Coordinates of C-alpha atoms and ligand atoms in Angstrom, one line a residue:
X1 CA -54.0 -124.5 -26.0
X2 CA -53.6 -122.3 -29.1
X3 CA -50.3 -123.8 -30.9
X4 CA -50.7 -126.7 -33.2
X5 CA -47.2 -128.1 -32.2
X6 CA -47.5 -132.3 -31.3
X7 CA -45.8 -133.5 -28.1
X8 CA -43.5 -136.4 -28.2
X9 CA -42.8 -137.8 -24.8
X10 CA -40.1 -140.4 -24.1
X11 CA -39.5 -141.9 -20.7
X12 CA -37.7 -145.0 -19.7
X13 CA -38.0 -148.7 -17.9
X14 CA -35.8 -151.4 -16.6
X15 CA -32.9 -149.5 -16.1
X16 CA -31.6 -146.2 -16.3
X17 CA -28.3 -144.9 -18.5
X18 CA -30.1 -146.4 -21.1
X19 CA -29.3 -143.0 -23.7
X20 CA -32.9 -141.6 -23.8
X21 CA -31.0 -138.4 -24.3
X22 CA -29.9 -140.2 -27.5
X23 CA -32.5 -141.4 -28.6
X24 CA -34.7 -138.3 -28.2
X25 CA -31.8 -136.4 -29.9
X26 CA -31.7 -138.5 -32.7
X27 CA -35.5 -139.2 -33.4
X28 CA -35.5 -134.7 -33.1
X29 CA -32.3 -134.9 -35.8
X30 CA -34.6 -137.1 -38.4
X31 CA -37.7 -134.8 -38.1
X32 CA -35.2 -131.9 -38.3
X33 CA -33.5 -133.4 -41.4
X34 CA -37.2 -133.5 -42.7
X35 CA -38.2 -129.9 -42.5
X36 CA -40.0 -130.1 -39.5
X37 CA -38.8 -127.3 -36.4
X38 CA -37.8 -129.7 -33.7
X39 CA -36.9 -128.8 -30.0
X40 CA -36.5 -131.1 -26.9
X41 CA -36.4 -130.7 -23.4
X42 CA -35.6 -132.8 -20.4
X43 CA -37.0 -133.4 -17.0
X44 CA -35.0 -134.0 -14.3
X45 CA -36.8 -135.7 -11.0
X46 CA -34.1 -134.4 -8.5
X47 CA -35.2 -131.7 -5.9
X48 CA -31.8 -129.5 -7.1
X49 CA -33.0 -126.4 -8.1
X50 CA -30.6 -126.8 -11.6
X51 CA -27.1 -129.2 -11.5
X52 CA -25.1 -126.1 -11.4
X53 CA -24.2 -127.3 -7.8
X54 CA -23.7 -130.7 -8.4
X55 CA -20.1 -132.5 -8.1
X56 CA -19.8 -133.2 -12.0
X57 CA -18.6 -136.5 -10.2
X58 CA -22.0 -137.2 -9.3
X59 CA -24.0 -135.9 -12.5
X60 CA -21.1 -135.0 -15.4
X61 CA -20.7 -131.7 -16.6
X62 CA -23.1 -128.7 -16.4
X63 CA -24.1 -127.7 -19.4
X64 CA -24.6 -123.6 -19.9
X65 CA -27.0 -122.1 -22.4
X66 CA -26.6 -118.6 -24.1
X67 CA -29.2 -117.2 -21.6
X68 CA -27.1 -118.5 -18.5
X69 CA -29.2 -121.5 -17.6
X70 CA -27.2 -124.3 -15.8
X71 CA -28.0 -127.2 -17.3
X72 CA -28.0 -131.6 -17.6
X73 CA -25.5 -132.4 -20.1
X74 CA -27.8 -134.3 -22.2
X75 CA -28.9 -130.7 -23.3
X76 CA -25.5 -130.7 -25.2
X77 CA -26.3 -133.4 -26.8
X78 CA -29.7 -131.8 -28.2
X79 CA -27.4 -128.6 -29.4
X80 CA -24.7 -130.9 -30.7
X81 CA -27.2 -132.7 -32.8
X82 CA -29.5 -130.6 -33.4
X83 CA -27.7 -126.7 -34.1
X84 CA -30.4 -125.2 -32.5
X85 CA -30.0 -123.4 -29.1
X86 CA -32.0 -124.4 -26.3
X87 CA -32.4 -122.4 -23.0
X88 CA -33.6 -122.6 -19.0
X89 CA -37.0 -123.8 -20.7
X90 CA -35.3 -126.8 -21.8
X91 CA -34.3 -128.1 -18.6
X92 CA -36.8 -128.4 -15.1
X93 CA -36.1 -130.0 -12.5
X94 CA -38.6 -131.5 -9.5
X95 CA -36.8 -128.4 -7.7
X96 CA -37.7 -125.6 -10.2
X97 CA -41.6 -127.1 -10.5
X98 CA -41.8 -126.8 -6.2
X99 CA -39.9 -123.9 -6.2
X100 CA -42.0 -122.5 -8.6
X101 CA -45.7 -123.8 -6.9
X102 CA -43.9 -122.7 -3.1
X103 CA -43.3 -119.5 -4.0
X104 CA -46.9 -118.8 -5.7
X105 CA -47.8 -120.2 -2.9
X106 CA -46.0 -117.8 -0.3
X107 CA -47.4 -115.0 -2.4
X108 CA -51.2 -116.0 -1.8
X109 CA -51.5 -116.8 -5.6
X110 CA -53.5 -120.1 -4.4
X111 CA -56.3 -118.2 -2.6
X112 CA -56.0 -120.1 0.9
X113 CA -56.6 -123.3 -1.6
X114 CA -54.6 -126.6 0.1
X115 CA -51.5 -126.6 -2.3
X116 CA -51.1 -130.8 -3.5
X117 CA -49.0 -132.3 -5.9
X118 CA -52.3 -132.9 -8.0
X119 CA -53.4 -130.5 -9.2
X120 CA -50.8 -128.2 -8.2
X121 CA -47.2 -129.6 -8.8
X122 CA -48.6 -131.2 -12.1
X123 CA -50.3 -128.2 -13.5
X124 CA -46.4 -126.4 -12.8
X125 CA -45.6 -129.4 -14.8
X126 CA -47.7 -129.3 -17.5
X127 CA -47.6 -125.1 -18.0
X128 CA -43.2 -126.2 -18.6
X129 CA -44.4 -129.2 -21.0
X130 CA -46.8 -126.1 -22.9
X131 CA -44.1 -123.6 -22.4
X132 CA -42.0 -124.5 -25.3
X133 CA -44.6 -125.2 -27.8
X134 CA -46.9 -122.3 -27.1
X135 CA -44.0 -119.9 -28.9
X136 CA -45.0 -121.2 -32.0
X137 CA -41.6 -121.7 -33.1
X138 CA -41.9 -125.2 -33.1
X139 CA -43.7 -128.4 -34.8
X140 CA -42.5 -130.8 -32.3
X141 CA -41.5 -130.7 -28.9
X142 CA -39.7 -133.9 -26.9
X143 CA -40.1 -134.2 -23.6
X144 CA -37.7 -136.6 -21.8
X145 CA -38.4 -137.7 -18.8
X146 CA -35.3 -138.5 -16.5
X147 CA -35.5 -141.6 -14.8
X148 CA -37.1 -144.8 -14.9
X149 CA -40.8 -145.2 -14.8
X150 CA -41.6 -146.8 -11.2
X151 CA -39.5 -144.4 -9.6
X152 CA -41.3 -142.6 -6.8
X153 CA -39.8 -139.3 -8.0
X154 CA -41.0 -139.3 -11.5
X155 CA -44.1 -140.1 -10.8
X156 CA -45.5 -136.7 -10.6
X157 CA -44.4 -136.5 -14.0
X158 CA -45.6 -138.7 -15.1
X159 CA -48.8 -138.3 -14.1
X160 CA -48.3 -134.9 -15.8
X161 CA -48.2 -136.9 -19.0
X162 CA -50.9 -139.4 -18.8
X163 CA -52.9 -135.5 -18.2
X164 CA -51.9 -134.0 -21.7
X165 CA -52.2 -137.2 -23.5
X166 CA -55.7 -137.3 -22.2
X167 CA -56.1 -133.5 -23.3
X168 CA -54.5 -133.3 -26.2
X169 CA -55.5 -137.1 -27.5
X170 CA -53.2 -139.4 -29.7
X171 CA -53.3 -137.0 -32.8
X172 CA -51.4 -134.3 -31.3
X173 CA -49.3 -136.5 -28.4
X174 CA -47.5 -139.8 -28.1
X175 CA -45.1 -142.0 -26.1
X176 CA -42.1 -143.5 -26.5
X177 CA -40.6 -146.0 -24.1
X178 CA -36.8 -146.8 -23.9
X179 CA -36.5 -150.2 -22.5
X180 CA -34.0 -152.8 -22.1
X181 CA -33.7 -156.3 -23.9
X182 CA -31.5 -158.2 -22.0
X183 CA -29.5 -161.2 -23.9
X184 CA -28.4 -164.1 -21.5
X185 CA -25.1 -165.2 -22.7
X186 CA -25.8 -169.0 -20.9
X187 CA -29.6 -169.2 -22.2
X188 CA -28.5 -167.6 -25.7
X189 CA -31.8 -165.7 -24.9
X190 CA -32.7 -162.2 -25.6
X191 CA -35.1 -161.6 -22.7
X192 CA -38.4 -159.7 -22.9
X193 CA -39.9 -160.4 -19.5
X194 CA -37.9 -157.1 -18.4
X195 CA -39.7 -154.9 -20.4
X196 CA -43.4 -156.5 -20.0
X197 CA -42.8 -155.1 -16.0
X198 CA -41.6 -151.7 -16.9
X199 CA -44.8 -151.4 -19.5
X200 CA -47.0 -152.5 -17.1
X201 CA -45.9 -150.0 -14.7
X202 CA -46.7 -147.3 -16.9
X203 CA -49.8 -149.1 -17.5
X204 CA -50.7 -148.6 -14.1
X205 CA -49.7 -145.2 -14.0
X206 CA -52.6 -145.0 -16.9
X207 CA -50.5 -144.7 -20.0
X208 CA -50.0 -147.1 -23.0
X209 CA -46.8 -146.4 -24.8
X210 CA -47.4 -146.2 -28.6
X211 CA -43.7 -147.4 -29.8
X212 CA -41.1 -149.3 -27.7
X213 CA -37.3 -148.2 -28.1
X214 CA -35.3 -151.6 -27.4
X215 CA -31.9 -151.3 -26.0
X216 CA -29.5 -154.8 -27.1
X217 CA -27.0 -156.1 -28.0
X218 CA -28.2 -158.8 -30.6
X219 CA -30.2 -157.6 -33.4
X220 CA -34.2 -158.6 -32.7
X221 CA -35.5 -161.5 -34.1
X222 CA -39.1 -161.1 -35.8
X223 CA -40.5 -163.5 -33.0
X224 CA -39.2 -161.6 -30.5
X225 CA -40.9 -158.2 -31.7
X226 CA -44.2 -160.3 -32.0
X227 CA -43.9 -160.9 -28.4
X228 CA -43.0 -157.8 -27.3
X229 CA -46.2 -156.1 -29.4
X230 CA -48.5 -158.4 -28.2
X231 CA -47.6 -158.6 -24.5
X232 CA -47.2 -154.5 -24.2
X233 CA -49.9 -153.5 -26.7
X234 CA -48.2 -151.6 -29.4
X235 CA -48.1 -152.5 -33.3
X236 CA -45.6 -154.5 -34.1
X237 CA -44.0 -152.0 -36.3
X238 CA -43.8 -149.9 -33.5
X239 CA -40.9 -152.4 -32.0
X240 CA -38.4 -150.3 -32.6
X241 CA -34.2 -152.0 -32.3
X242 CA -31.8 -150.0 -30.9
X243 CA -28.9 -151.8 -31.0
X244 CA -25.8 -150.2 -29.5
X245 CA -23.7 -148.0 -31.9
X246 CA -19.8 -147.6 -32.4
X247 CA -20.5 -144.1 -31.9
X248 CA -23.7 -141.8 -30.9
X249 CA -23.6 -140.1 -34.4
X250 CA -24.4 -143.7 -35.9
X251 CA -28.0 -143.5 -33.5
X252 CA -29.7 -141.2 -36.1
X253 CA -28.7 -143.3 -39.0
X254 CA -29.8 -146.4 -36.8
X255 CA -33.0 -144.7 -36.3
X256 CA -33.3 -143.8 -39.6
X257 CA -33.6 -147.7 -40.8
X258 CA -35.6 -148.4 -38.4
X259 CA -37.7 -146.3 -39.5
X260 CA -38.7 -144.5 -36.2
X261 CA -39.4 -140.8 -37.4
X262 CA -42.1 -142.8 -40.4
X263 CA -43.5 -144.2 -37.5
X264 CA -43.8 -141.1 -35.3
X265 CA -44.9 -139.3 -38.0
X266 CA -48.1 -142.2 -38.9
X267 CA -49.4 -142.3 -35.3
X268 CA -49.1 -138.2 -34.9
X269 CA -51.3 -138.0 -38.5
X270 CA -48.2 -136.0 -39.7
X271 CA -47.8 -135.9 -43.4
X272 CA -43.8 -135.5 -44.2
X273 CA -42.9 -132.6 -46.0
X274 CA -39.6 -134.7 -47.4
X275 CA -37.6 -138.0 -47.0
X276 CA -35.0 -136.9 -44.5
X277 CA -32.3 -135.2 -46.0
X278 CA -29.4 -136.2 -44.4
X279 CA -26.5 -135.8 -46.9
X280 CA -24.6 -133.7 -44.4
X281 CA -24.8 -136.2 -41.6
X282 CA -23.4 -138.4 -43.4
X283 CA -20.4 -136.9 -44.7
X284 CA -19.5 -136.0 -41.3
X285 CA -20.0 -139.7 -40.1
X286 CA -17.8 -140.9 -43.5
X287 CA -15.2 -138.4 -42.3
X288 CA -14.7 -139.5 -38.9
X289 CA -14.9 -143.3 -39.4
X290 CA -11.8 -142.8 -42.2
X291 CA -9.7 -140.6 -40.7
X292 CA -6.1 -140.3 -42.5
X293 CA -4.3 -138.8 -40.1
X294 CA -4.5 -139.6 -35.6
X295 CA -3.2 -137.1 -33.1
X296 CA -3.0 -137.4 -29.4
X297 CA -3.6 -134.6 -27.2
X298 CA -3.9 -134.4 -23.3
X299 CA -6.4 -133.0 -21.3
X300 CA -5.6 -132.2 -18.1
X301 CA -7.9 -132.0 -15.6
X302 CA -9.3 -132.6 -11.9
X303 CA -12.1 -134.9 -13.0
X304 CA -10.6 -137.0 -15.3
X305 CA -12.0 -140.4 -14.0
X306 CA -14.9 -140.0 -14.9
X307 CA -15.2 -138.5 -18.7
X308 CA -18.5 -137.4 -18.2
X309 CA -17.6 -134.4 -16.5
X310 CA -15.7 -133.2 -19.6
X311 CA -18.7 -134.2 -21.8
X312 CA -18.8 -131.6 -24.4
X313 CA -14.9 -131.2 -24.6
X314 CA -14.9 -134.8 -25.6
X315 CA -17.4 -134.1 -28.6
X316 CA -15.9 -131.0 -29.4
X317 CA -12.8 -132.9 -30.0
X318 CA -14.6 -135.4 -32.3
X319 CA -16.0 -132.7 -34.1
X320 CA -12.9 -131.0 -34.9
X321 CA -11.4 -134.4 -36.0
X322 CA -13.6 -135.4 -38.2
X323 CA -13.0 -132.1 -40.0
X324 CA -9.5 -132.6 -39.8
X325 CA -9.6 -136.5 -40.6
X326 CA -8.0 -136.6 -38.4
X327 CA -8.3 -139.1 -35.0
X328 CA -8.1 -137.3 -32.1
X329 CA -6.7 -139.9 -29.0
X330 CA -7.6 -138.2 -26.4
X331 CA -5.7 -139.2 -22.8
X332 CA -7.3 -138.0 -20.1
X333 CA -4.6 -136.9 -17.4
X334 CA -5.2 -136.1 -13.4
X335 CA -3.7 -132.6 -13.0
X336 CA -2.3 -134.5 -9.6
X337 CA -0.1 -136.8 -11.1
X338 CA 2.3 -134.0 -12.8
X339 CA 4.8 -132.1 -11.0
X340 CA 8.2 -130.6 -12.0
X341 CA 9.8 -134.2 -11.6
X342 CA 6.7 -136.1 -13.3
X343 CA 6.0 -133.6 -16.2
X344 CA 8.2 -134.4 -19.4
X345 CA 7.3 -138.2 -18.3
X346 CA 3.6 -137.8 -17.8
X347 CA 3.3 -135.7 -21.1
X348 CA 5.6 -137.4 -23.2
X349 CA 4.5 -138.4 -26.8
X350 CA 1.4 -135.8 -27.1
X351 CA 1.1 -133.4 -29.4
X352 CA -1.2 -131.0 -28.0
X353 CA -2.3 -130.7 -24.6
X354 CA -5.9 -128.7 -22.9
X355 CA -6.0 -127.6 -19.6
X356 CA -9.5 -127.7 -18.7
X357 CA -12.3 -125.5 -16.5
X358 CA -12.6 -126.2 -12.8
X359 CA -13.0 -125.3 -9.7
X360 CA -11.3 -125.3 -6.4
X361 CA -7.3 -125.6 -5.4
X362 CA -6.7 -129.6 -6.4
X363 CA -4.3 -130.2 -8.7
X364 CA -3.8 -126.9 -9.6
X365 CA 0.0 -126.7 -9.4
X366 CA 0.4 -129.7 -11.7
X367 CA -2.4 -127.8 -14.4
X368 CA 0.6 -124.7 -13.6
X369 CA 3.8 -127.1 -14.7
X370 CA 1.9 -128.7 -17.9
X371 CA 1.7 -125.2 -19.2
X372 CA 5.1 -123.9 -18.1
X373 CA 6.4 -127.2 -19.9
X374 CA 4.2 -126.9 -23.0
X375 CA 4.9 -123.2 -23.1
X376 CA 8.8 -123.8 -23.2
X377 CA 8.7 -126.6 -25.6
X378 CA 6.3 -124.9 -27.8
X379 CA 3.8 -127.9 -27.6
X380 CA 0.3 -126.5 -29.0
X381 CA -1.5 -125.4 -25.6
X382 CA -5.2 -125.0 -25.7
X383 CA -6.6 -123.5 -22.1
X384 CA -10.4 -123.3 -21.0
X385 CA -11.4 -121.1 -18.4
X386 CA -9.5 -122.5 -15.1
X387 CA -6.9 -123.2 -18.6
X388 CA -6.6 -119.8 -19.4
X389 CA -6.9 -118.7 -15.8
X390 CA -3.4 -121.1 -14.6
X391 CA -1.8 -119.7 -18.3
X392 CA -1.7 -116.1 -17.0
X393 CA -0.1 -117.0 -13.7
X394 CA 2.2 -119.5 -14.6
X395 CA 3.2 -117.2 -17.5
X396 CA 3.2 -114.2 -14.3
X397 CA 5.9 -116.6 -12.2
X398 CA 7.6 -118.2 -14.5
X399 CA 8.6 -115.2 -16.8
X400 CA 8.0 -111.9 -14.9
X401 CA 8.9 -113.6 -11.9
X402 CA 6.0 -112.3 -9.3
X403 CA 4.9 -114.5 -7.1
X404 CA 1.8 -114.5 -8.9
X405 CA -1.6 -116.3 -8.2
X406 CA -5.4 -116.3 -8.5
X407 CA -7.3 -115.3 -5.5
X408 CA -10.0 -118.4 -6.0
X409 CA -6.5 -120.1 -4.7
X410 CA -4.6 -117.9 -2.5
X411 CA -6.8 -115.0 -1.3
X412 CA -3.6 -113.5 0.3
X413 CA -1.5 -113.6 -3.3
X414 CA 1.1 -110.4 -3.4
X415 CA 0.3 -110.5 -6.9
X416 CA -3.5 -111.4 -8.0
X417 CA -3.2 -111.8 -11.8
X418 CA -6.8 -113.1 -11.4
X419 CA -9.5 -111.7 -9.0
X420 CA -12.7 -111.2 -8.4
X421 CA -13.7 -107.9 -10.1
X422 CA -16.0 -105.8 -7.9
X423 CA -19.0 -106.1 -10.4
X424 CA -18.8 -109.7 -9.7
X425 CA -18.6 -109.4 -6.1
X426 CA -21.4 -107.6 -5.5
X427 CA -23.6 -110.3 -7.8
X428 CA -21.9 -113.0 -5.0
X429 CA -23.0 -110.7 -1.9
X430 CA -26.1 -110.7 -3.9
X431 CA -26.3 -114.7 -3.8
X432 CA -25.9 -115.1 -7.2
X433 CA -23.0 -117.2 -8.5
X434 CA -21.1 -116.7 -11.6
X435 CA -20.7 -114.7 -14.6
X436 CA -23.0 -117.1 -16.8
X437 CA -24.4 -117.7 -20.6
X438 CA -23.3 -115.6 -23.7
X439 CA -21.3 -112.8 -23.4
X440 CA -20.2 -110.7 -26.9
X441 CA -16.0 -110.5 -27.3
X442 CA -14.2 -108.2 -29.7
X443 CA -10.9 -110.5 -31.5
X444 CA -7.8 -108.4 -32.8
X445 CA -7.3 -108.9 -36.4
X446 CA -3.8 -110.8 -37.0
X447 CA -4.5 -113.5 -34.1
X448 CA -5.2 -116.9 -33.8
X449 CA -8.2 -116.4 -32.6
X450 CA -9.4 -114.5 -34.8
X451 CA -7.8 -116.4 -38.0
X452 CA -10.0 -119.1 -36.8
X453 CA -13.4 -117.2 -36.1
X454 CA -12.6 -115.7 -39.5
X455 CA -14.4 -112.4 -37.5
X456 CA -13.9 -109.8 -35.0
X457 CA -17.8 -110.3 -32.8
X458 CA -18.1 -113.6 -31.7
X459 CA -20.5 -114.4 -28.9
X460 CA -19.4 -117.2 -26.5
X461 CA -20.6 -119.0 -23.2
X462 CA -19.4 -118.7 -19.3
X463 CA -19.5 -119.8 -16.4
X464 CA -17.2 -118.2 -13.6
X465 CA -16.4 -116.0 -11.1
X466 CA -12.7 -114.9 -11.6
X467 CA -11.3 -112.6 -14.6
X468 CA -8.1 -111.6 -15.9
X469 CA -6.7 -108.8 -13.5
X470 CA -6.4 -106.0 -15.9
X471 CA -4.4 -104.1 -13.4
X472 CA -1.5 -106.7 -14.9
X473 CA -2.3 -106.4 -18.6
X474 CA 0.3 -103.8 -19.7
X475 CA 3.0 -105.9 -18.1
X476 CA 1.7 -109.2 -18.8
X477 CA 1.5 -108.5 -22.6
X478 CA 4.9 -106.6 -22.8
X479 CA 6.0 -110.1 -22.0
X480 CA 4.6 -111.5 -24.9
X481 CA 1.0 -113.0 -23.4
X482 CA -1.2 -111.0 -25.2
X483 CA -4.6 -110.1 -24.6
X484 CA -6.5 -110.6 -28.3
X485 CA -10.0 -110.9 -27.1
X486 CA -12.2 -108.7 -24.7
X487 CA -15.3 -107.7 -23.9
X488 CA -16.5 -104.1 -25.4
X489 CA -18.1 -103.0 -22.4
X490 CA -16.6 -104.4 -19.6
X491 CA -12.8 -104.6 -21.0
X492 CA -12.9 -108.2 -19.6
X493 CA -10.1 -110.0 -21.1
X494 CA -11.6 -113.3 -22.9
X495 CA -8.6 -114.5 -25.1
X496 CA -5.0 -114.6 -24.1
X497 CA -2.3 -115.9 -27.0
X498 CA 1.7 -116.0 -26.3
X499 CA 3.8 -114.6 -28.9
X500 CA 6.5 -116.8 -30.7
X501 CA 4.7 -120.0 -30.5
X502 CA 2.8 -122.4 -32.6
X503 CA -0.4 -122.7 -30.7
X504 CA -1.0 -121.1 -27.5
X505 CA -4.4 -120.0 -27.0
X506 CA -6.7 -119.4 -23.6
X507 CA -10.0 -118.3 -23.5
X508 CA -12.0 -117.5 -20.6
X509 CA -15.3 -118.8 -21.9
X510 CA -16.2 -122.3 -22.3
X511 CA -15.8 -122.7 -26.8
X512 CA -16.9 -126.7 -26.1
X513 CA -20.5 -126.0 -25.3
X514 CA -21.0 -124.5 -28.7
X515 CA -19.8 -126.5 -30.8
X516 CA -21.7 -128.9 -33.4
X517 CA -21.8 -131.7 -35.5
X518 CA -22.6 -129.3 -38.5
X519 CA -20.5 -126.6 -36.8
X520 CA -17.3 -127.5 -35.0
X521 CA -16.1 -125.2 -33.3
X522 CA -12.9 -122.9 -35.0
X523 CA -10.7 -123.2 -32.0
X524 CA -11.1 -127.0 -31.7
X525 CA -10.5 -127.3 -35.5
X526 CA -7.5 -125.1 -35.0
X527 CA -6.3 -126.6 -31.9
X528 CA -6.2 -130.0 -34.0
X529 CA -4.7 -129.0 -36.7
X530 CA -1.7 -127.1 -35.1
X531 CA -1.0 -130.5 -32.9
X532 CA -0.6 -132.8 -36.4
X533 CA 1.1 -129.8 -37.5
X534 CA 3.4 -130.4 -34.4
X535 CA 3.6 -134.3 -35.3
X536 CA 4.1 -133.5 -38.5
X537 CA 7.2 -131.5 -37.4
X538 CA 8.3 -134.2 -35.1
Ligands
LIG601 N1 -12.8 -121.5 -11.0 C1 -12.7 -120.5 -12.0 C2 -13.6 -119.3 -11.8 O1 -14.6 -119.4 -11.2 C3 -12.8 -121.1 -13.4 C4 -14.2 -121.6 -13.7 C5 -14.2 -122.6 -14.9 O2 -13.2 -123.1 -15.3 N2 -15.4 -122.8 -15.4 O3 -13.4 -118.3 -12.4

């Protein structure tokens, strides 16, 4: 190992959902806020190759990366905390590791050796774990480990960990252990028995966390942190309270007093190059807890039950609030509910609505009538991907009067407004999937878009298969739909805006993933402020 860069690991016990994604995020924002180059990285123990073909029912949104990876979503929240981009390295899964061992193996890389998960699986482990830090780009990396310790499927991993902490040694390595404390409303108890099991687990799998994380409600007492360092080992400074927040932008702050990131730094024999400055943090967190102004807005989409799946529109939309301060109600509507009858009932009292990305036929025709309605009563209209898509052929039937749709819904359309191009088709033959990652786009000057970019390159994220038909572009944008954004080598249109109204803007990439705590992104900003602008006007 030639890079000096120290290895955080944080895995978890009891019970899972417990925000090490958070937590890791947050500890990475306070070594940030220090000087220190910070990255983190999640494992996840499912055999999925990457969760770009998971229901976002079952795991929440995919989260894309400017070099096309598929991602968890907990990678957003690295990016959103962090404003650093992270990429496929960030992100393994069991699947990629025996993917990756199978097909060395298939190749004869193994010389006739019997493959095993050790050595085999958790050397693929640890070269991902050594990945990161041998680019030298970094001081620290975090490794979370998805799932809860005791879980048969982790345990490769973690067994990968107990291996570097053994080479590295607790100067340059260390973990941290997300547990719960349970309170027991009819004891009045906090409970610590919980946590004593999950430690001992790891204990067994040979590895002594050096600071416990504790999920409550209640704050700690002292004597329960005694018991907690004496039963599991660790110092009792090293008890660290996680109590839970109003709002995941408090868990840095939380942190912060807890002093987590002193401690980390003590047991890696890190001297701090600077208290943590963390001025800007906290103007954003001033901004959103005293907002002046509220808004509601709609998003409309096929997954709305579980919000999840809309992660990073959801922050994206507290972003752009708190620089608006401005509260952004958010009501989340199923695309099913609205039809021509249901529509001025269903979207009554918002002042801005998103149609959101998606895939498949459900619900589509009620995504259609929420933008015919919002385009006729000039209600600011924000469309992502699958939005943008439904904007071009609701704006194709309902004001050139074809009988217009995409081909992802009716193959057989007379008029295919969006298609497959033929590049992309022969990526699918190919078995590959989508047009994915960062992609540059070209913005005319005197649009929206381009107003709120405040430039004419911007480089933005995606993730589909369909485009804008540009067979349809001269007629489409004599009609007023107007194609403001495309891409300089392929023509791809990636911004659509309609003329004569407030605030109507599609885009065929996916704006949410990029933006940031310290950078929200323009069009959410925008989008916010033309809906209060629309309140305003009443
Ligand atoms: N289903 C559409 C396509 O594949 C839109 C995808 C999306 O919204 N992410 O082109």
């Amino acid at each position: 190992m030639s890079s000096t860069a120290k290895y955080i690991f944080v895995t978890g016990g009891v019970t899972s959902s417990l925000g090490k994604g958070i937590i890791a995020a947050s500890l990475a924002q306070l070594l940030q806020a220090r000087g220190f180059k910070v990255t983190i990285q999640k494992f996840d123990p499912y055999l999925n190759i990457d969760p770009g073909t998971l229901n976002p029912y079952e795991h929440g949104e995919c989260y894309v990366t400017d070099d096309g990876a598929e991602t968890d979503l907990d990678l957003g929240h690295y990016e959103r905390f962090l404003n650093v981009r992270t990429s496929q390295a960030n992100n393994v899964t069991t699947g990629r590791i025996y993917n990756n061992v199978i097909t060395k193996e298939r190749s004869g890389e193994y010389l006739g050796k019997t493959v095993q998960v050790i050595p085999h699986i958790t050397d693929e482990i640890k070269r991902n774990i050594f990945l990161l830090g041998e680019s030298g780009e970094y001081d620290f990396i975090i490794t979370e480990i998805g799932g809860c310790v005791g879980d048969i499927e982790s345990l490769p991993f973690i067994e990968a960990v107990r291996q570097v902490r053994w080479e590295l040694g607790s100067n340059s390595s260390l973990v941290i252990h997300l547990t719960l404390i349970p309170y027991l409303k009819a004891a009045k108890e906090l409970k610590t028995k919980p946590t004593q099991h999950s430690v001992k687990e790891l204990l067994e799998a040979g590895i002594q966390p050096d600071i416990l994380v504790c999920r409550t409600e209640m704050p700690l007492p002292l004597e329960i942190r005694k018991k907690l360092a004496l039963f599991c080992n660790v110092h009792l400074n090293s008890v660290i309270e996680a109590m839970d927040a109003d709002t995941i932008y408090d868990v840095p702050i939380l942190m912060r007093k807890e002093k987590l990131d002193e401690r980390v730094l003590a047991k890696l024999k890190e001297q701090s190059k600077a208290e943590p400055v963390l001025d800007q943090w906290k103007a954003f967190l001033g901004k959103l807890k005293n907002p002046v102004n509220e808004v509601s807005v709609g998003l409309v989409g096929k997954y709305v039950s579980l919000p999840d799946a809309y992660k990073s529109i959801a922050e994206a939309f507290v972003h752009a609030g708190a620089q608006n301060d401005c509260k952004v109600n958010v009501k989340w509507i199923s695309s099913e509910e609205i039809t021509k009858e249901t529509v001025t009932h269903v979207l009554n009292g918002l002042d801005g609505i998103l149609v959101a990305p998606g895939f498949g036929e459900r619900g589509l025709e009620g995504k259609i009538e929420a933008i015919r309605y919002v385009r006729e009563n000039k209600i600011p209209f924000f469309g992502i991907c699958l939005g943008m898509q439904c904007a071009v052929v609701e704006f194709s039937r309902n004001v050139l009067g074809l009988d217009a749709s995409s081909t992802e819904l009716n193959p057989k359309t007379k008029h295919p407004v969006i298609d497959m191009m033929e590049e992309q088709k022969k990526i699918t033959i190919k078995g590959g999937t989508m047009r994915l990652g960062a992609y540059t786009c070209k913005l005319k000057k005197g649009s929206k878009a381009h107003h709120a970019y405040g430039e004419s390159t911007i480089h933005e994220r995606h993730r589909h298969r369909y485009e804008f038909n540009n067979k349809y572009l001269e007629q489409i944008e004599e009609a007023g739909l107007k194609a403001v954004g495309t891409n300089p080598e392929s023509s791809l249109v990636e911004v659509v805006e309609l003329k004569d109204h407030p605030w109507f803007v599609g885009v065929q990439y996916h704006p949410e993933l990029k933006s940031t705590v310290l950078n929200p992104h323009p069009l959410f900003v925008k989008f916010v402020e033309a809906s209060l602008q629309h309140k305003r006007n009443g």
